CSV table of C-alpha atoms and ligand atoms in Angstrom, one decimal:
chain,number,residue,atom,x,y,z
A,1,UNK,CA,-18.5,-14.7,-4.5
A,2,UNK,CA,-20.9,-13.4,-1.8
A,3,UNK,CA,-20.6,-16.8,0.0
A,4,UNK,CA,-16.8,-16.8,-0.3
A,5,UNK,CA,-16.5,-13.3,1.1
A,6,UNK,CA,-18.9,-14.1,4.0
A,7,UNK,CA,-16.9,-17.3,4.8
A,8,UNK,CA,-13.6,-15.4,4.7
A,9,UNK,CA,-14.9,-12.9,7.2
A,10,UNK,CA,-16.3,-15.6,9.4
A,11,UNK,CA,-12.9,-17.3,9.5
A,12,UNK,CA,-11.2,-14.1,10.2
A,13,UNK,CA,-13.4,-12.6,12.9
A,14,UNK,CA,-11.8,-14.4,15.9
A,15,UNK,CA,-8.4,-13.1,14.8
A,16,UNK,CA,-9.3,-9.5,15.6
A,17,UNK,CA,-8.5,-10.3,19.2
A,18,UNK,CA,-4.9,-11.3,18.3
A,19,UNK,CA,-3.9,-7.8,17.2
A,20,UNK,CA,-3.6,-4.2,18.4
A,21,UNK,CA,-4.6,-1.0,16.8
A,22,UNK,CA,-1.7,1.3,15.7
A,23,UNK,CA,-1.4,4.0,18.4
A,24,UNK,CA,1.8,5.8,17.4
A,25,UNK,CA,-0.4,7.9,15.1
A,26,UNK,CA,-2.9,9.3,17.6
A,27,UNK,CA,-5.8,9.6,15.0
A,28,UNK,CA,-5.5,5.9,14.2
A,29,UNK,CA,-5.7,4.9,17.9
A,30,UNK,CA,-9.4,6.0,18.0
A,31,UNK,CA,-10.5,3.4,15.3
A,32,UNK,CA,-12.9,0.7,16.5
A,33,UNK,CA,-10.8,-2.6,16.5
A,34,UNK,CA,-13.9,-4.7,15.9
A,35,UNK,CA,-14.3,-3.4,12.3
A,36,UNK,CA,-14.0,-6.0,9.6
A,37,UNK,CA,-14.6,-5.6,5.9
A,38,UNK,CA,-13.7,-7.2,2.6
A,39,UNK,CA,-14.3,-6.5,-1.1
A,40,UNK,CA,-13.3,-8.2,-4.4
A,41,UNK,CA,-13.2,-6.6,-7.8
A,42,UNK,CA,-13.3,-8.8,-10.9
A,43,UNK,CA,-12.2,-8.5,-14.5
A,44,UNK,CA,-15.5,-6.9,-15.5
A,45,UNK,CA,-14.9,-4.2,-12.9
A,46,UNK,CA,-17.7,-5.5,-10.8
A,47,UNK,CA,-17.2,-5.2,-7.0
A,48,UNK,CA,-18.5,-7.5,-4.3
A,49,UNK,CA,-18.3,-6.6,-0.7
A,50,UNK,CA,-19.1,-7.9,2.8
A,51,UNK,CA,-18.9,-6.6,6.4
A,52,UNK,CA,-17.7,-3.1,6.8
A,53,UNK,CA,-16.7,-2.8,3.2
A,54,UNK,CA,-18.2,0.7,2.6
A,55,UNK,CA,-16.5,2.4,5.5
A,56,UNK,CA,-13.5,4.5,4.6
A,57,UNK,CA,-10.3,3.8,6.5
A,58,UNK,CA,-6.8,5.2,6.4
A,59,UNK,CA,-5.0,3.4,3.6
A,60,UNK,CA,-1.6,4.3,5.1
A,61,UNK,CA,1.2,2.3,3.4
A,62,UNK,CA,-1.0,0.8,0.8
A,63,UNK,CA,-0.6,4.2,-0.9
A,64,UNK,CA,3.1,3.3,-1.5
A,65,UNK,CA,2.0,0.9,-4.2
A,66,UNK,CA,0.2,3.6,-6.2
A,67,UNK,CA,2.9,6.2,-5.8
A,68,UNK,CA,5.4,3.6,-7.0
A,69,UNK,CA,3.3,3.0,-10.2
A,70,UNK,CA,3.1,6.8,-10.7
A,71,UNK,CA,6.8,7.5,-10.0
A,72,UNK,CA,7.9,4.6,-12.4
A,73,UNK,CA,5.7,6.2,-15.1
A,74,UNK,CA,7.2,9.6,-14.4
A,75,UNK,CA,10.9,8.9,-14.1
A,76,UNK,CA,11.2,5.3,-15.5
A,77,UNK,CA,13.9,2.8,-14.4
A,78,UNK,CA,16.2,5.5,-13.1
A,79,UNK,CA,14.1,5.3,-9.9
A,80,UNK,CA,16.1,2.2,-9.1
A,81,UNK,CA,19.2,4.2,-8.7
A,82,UNK,CA,17.8,5.6,-5.5
A,83,UNK,CA,15.9,2.6,-4.1
A,84,UNK,CA,16.4,-1.1,-4.2
A,85,UNK,CA,14.1,-4.0,-4.6
A,86,UNK,CA,15.2,-6.5,-2.0
A,87,UNK,CA,13.2,-7.5,1.1
A,88,UNK,CA,14.5,-5.6,4.1
A,89,UNK,CA,13.7,-8.2,6.9
A,90,UNK,CA,13.3,-5.1,9.1
A,91,UNK,CA,10.5,-3.0,10.5
A,92,UNK,CA,8.8,-0.4,8.3
A,93,UNK,CA,10.6,2.5,10.0
A,94,UNK,CA,13.9,0.9,10.7
A,95,UNK,CA,17.0,3.1,10.2
A,96,UNK,CA,19.8,0.5,10.7
A,97,UNK,CA,20.2,-0.7,7.1
A,98,UNK,CA,20.2,2.9,5.8
A,99,UNK,CA,23.6,3.6,7.4
A,100,UNK,CA,25.4,0.5,6.2
A,101,UNK,CA,23.8,0.8,2.7
A,102,UNK,CA,24.7,4.5,2.3
A,103,UNK,CA,21.2,6.0,2.5
A,104,UNK,CA,19.7,3.8,-0.3
A,105,UNK,CA,16.6,2.1,1.0
A,106,UNK,CA,16.2,-1.6,0.4
A,107,UNK,CA,12.8,-1.3,-1.3
A,108,UNK,CA,10.0,1.2,-2.2
A,109,UNK,CA,7.6,-0.3,0.4
A,110,UNK,CA,9.5,0.4,3.6
A,111,UNK,CA,9.1,4.1,4.8
A,112,UNK,CA,12.4,5.4,3.6
A,113,UNK,CA,12.0,3.8,0.2
A,114,UNK,CA,8.5,5.2,-0.1
A,115,UNK,CA,9.8,8.7,0.7
A,116,UNK,CA,12.4,8.3,-2.1
A,117,UNK,CA,9.6,7.4,-4.4
A,118,UNK,CA,7.5,10.4,-3.3
A,119,UNK,CA,10.5,12.7,-3.8
A,120,UNK,CA,10.9,11.4,-7.3
A,121,UNK,CA,7.2,11.7,-8.0
A,122,UNK,CA,7.3,15.3,-6.8
A,123,UNK,CA,10.3,16.1,-9.0
A,124,UNK,CA,10.6,19.8,-9.6
A,125,UNK,CA,7.0,20.5,-8.8
A,126,UNK,CA,5.4,21.5,-5.5
A,127,UNK,CA,4.8,18.6,-3.1
A,128,UNK,CA,1.1,18.8,-3.5
A,129,UNK,CA,1.5,17.8,-7.2
A,130,UNK,CA,2.3,14.2,-6.0
A,131,UNK,CA,-0.9,14.1,-4.0
A,132,UNK,CA,-2.9,15.4,-6.9
A,133,UNK,CA,-1.4,12.7,-9.1
A,134,UNK,CA,-2.2,10.0,-6.5
A,135,UNK,CA,-5.8,11.2,-6.0
A,136,UNK,CA,-6.4,11.4,-9.7
A,137,UNK,CA,-5.2,7.8,-10.1
A,138,UNK,CA,-7.2,6.5,-7.1
A,139,UNK,CA,-10.4,8.4,-8.1
A,140,UNK,CA,-10.2,7.2,-11.7
A,141,UNK,CA,-9.5,3.6,-10.8
A,142,UNK,CA,-12.0,3.5,-7.8
A,143,UNK,CA,-14.6,5.1,-10.1
A,144,UNK,CA,-15.2,7.5,-7.2
A,145,UNK,CA,-14.4,11.2,-7.2
A,146,UNK,CA,-15.0,11.4,-3.4
A,147,UNK,CA,-11.7,9.7,-2.5
A,148,UNK,CA,-9.6,12.2,-0.6
A,149,UNK,CA,-7.1,12.9,2.2
A,150,UNK,CA,-8.3,12.6,5.8
A,151,UNK,CA,-7.0,15.9,7.1
A,152,UNK,CA,-7.2,14.9,10.8
A,153,UNK,CA,-5.0,11.8,10.1
A,154,UNK,CA,-2.6,13.9,8.0
A,155,UNK,CA,-2.3,16.4,10.8
A,156,UNK,CA,-1.8,13.7,13.4
A,157,UNK,CA,1.0,12.1,11.4
A,158,UNK,CA,2.7,15.4,10.8
A,159,UNK,CA,2.6,16.3,14.4
A,160,UNK,CA,4.1,13.0,15.6
A,161,UNK,CA,6.4,12.0,12.6
A,162,UNK,CA,9.8,12.4,14.2
A,163,UNK,CA,10.9,9.0,13.1
A,164,UNK,CA,10.0,9.5,9.5
A,165,UNK,CA,11.7,12.9,9.5
A,166,UNK,CA,14.8,11.3,11.0
A,167,UNK,CA,14.8,8.7,8.1
A,168,UNK,CA,14.3,11.5,5.6
A,169,UNK,CA,17.1,13.6,7.0
A,170,UNK,CA,19.4,10.6,7.1
A,171,UNK,CA,18.7,10.0,3.4
A,172,UNK,CA,19.1,13.7,2.6
A,173,UNK,CA,22.6,13.5,4.1
A,174,UNK,CA,23.5,10.8,1.5
A,175,UNK,CA,22.0,12.8,-1.4
A,176,UNK,CA,19.1,10.5,-1.9
A,177,UNK,CA,16.4,13.2,-1.8
A,178,UNK,CA,16.2,16.0,-4.3
A,179,UNK,CA,13.6,18.1,-2.5
A,180,UNK,CA,13.6,19.5,1.0
A,181,UNK,CA,13.0,17.1,3.8
A,182,UNK,CA,9.8,18.9,4.9
A,183,UNK,CA,8.4,18.9,1.4
A,184,UNK,CA,8.9,15.2,1.1
A,185,UNK,CA,7.6,14.2,4.5
A,186,UNK,CA,4.6,16.4,4.2
A,187,UNK,CA,3.6,14.8,0.9
A,188,UNK,CA,4.4,11.3,2.4
A,189,UNK,CA,2.1,12.0,5.4
A,190,UNK,CA,-0.7,13.1,3.1
A,191,UNK,CA,-0.4,10.1,0.8
A,192,UNK,CA,-0.6,7.8,3.9
A,193,UNK,CA,-3.7,9.7,5.1
A,194,UNK,CA,-5.9,9.0,2.1
A,195,UNK,CA,-9.1,7.4,3.3
A,196,UNK,CA,-10.8,4.7,1.2
A,197,UNK,CA,-13.3,1.9,1.7
A,198,UNK,CA,-12.5,-1.8,0.8
A,199,UNK,CA,-14.8,-1.5,-2.2
A,200,UNK,CA,-13.0,1.6,-3.5
A,201,UNK,CA,-9.5,0.1,-2.8
A,202,UNK,CA,-10.3,-3.2,-4.5
A,203,UNK,CA,-11.5,-1.4,-7.6
A,204,UNK,CA,-8.5,0.9,-7.6
A,205,UNK,CA,-6.0,-2.0,-7.5
A,206,UNK,CA,-7.6,-3.9,-10.3
A,207,UNK,CA,-5.1,-2.9,-13.0
A,208,UNK,CA,-2.4,-4.7,-11.1
A,209,UNK,CA,-4.2,-8.0,-11.6
A,210,UNK,CA,-4.5,-7.5,-15.3
A,211,UNK,CA,-1.0,-6.6,-16.4
A,212,UNK,CA,-1.4,-2.8,-15.8
A,213,UNK,CA,-4.7,-2.5,-17.8
A,214,UNK,CA,-8.0,-1.5,-16.3
A,215,UNK,CA,-9.8,-4.7,-17.4
A,216,UNK,CA,-13.2,-3.0,-17.7
A,217,UNK,CA,-12.2,-0.1,-20.0
A,218,UNK,CA,-9.1,-1.7,-21.5
A,219,UNK,CA,-7.1,1.5,-20.8
A,220,UNK,CA,-3.5,1.0,-19.8
A,221,UNK,CA,-2.8,2.4,-16.3
A,222,UNK,CA,0.8,1.3,-16.3
A,223,UNK,CA,2.9,-0.7,-18.6
A,224,UNK,CA,2.6,-4.5,-18.3
A,225,UNK,CA,6.2,-5.0,-17.2
A,226,UNK,CA,5.8,-2.4,-14.5
A,227,UNK,CA,2.7,-4.0,-13.2
A,228,UNK,CA,4.5,-7.3,-13.0
A,229,UNK,CA,7.4,-5.7,-11.2
A,230,UNK,CA,5.2,-3.9,-8.7
A,231,UNK,CA,3.5,-7.2,-7.9
A,232,UNK,CA,6.9,-8.8,-7.4
A,233,UNK,CA,7.9,-6.1,-5.0
A,234,UNK,CA,4.6,-6.4,-3.2
A,235,UNK,CA,5.1,-10.2,-2.8
A,236,UNK,CA,8.6,-9.9,-1.5
A,237,UNK,CA,8.4,-6.6,0.5
A,238,UNK,CA,4.7,-5.7,1.1
A,239,UNK,CA,4.6,-6.7,4.7
A,240,UNK,CA,8.0,-5.6,6.0
A,241,UNK,CA,9.6,-8.3,8.3
A,242,UNK,CA,6.3,-10.3,7.9
A,243,UNK,CA,6.5,-10.6,4.1
A,244,UNK,CA,7.7,-14.2,4.1
A,245,UNK,CA,4.9,-15.2,6.5
A,246,UNK,CA,2.3,-13.5,4.3
A,247,UNK,CA,3.6,-15.2,1.1
A,248,UNK,CA,3.7,-18.5,3.0
A,249,UNK,CA,0.1,-18.2,4.2
A,250,UNK,CA,-1.6,-16.3,1.4
A,251,UNK,CA,0.6,-16.6,-1.7
A,252,UNK,CA,-0.5,-13.4,-3.3
A,253,UNK,CA,1.2,-10.0,-3.8
A,254,UNK,CA,-0.1,-7.8,-1.1
A,255,UNK,CA,0.5,-4.5,0.8
A,256,UNK,CA,-0.4,-3.8,4.3
A,257,UNK,CA,-1.1,-0.5,6.0
A,258,UNK,CA,-1.1,0.4,9.7
A,259,UNK,CA,-4.7,1.6,9.3
A,260,UNK,CA,-5.5,-2.2,9.1
A,261,UNK,CA,-6.1,-2.4,5.4
A,262,UNK,CA,-4.4,-5.0,3.0
A,263,UNK,CA,-4.6,-4.8,-0.8
A,264,UNK,CA,-4.0,-8.2,-2.4
A,265,UNK,CA,-3.6,-8.9,-6.1
A,266,UNK,CA,-4.8,-12.2,-7.6
A,267,UNK,CA,-3.3,-12.0,-11.1
A,268,UNK,CA,-5.8,-12.8,-13.8
A,269,UNK,CA,-8.6,-13.0,-11.3
A,270,UNK,CA,-9.0,-9.7,-9.6
A,271,UNK,CA,-8.1,-7.5,-6.6
A,272,UNK,CA,-9.1,-7.9,-3.0
A,273,UNK,CA,-9.1,-5.4,-0.2
A,274,UNK,CA,-9.6,-6.2,3.5
A,275,UNK,CA,-9.8,-4.0,6.5
A,276,UNK,CA,-9.5,-4.8,10.2
A,277,UNK,CA,-7.6,-2.3,12.3
A,278,UNK,CA,-6.0,-4.7,14.9
A,279,UNK,CA,-2.4,-5.3,13.7
A,280,UNK,CA,0.2,-8.0,14.4
A,281,UNK,CA,3.6,-7.1,15.6
A,282,UNK,CA,4.8,-6.2,12.0
A,283,UNK,CA,1.9,-3.9,11.3
A,284,UNK,CA,-0.2,-6.3,9.2
A,285,UNK,CA,-3.9,-6.6,10.0
A,286,UNK,CA,-4.3,-9.9,11.9
A,287,UNK,CA,-7.8,-10.6,10.8
A,288,UNK,CA,-7.2,-9.2,7.4
A,289,UNK,CA,-4.4,-11.7,6.7
A,290,UNK,CA,-6.6,-14.5,8.1
A,291,UNK,CA,-9.4,-13.5,5.7
A,292,UNK,CA,-7.1,-13.6,2.7
A,293,UNK,CA,-5.8,-16.9,3.8
A,294,UNK,CA,-9.3,-18.3,3.9
A,295,UNK,CA,-10.2,-16.7,0.6
A,296,UNK,CA,-7.2,-18.2,-1.2
A,297,UNK,CA,-7.8,-21.6,0.3
A,298,UNK,CA,-11.3,-21.6,-1.1
A,299,UNK,CA,-10.6,-20.1,-4.5
A,300,UNK,CA,-7.1,-21.5,-5.2
A,301,UNK,CA,-5.8,-18.1,-6.3
A,302,UNK,CA,-2.3,-18.4,-4.9
A,303,UNK,CA,0.3,-17.4,-7.5
A,304,UNK,CA,2.0,-20.7,-6.5
A,305,UNK,CA,-1.0,-22.8,-7.5
B,1,LIG,N1,2.2,6.5,7.8
B,1,LIG,C1,2.8,5.3,8.4
B,1,LIG,C2,4.2,5.6,8.9
B,1,LIG,O1,4.9,6.2,8.1
B,1,LIG,C3,2.8,4.2,7.4
B,1,LIG,C4,3.2,2.8,8.0
B,1,LIG,C5,2.4,1.7,7.5
B,1,LIG,O2,1.3,1.8,7.0
B,1,LIG,O3,2.9,0.5,7.5
B,1,LIG,O4,4.5,5.4,10.0
């Protein structure tokens, strides 16, 4: 595995130049674009890493996968009354479909869909309860109590989040949000601002590769049918208008974040996290996707194998 990870990073390294660091969130614009890390967690809970795999980065939209698991556990299938599960073919922060589809976001992994999920996870509790749930899940699954919110990134997002607020107000006008807009966006900005390393993230996502169970302890994190459905949504919607390209090249359920991380799930094998901050035009890490492509080519872990 050490060799495979080193080879994946070597194949990916030249692709760093093909991307651009997210700069619409000022705190993210400061990240060094040459960073490149990868980690793999296996069914024994063992974690391998290479490159900058121990450096925490902003997980951004990768958090949407975990809040989806938590919200499904909290409210069940009724979540789907407020959010769909179709690919959007649009950018992460697009507003166009929301109008024609009467405020119901296409899927839980675009920004408006994730805000609906966060609103449902909050329920009738204070907004911070959703973040407490998220951190508890991430810390338990990463086996690391130090996982937390990067307050500088959270502040930076909140200070510049006009577009996300617009999306939330738009949905509010259609009755899709139960809580106040500011409560929902604040929690959403904070979930996106969680910082984790590749090693922590790979370990945290492991339950999705084993039908919802932490394969090391045997404890059920989410029901098997939910884990399968979360993976299906990741496969079809995890990279916005780049989801088809990612499925074509990598063939694994994955979720990108504009911090440059990608979480990819190899069902029955394990969980992979990569990080390289320079993004393609759809907000997916350019070198991160290349590393996963190289890893899958070598291991044969595509779900289409
Ligand atoms: N916090 C980011 C935003 O809402 C998340 C986008 C992403 O990671 O794709 O703009």
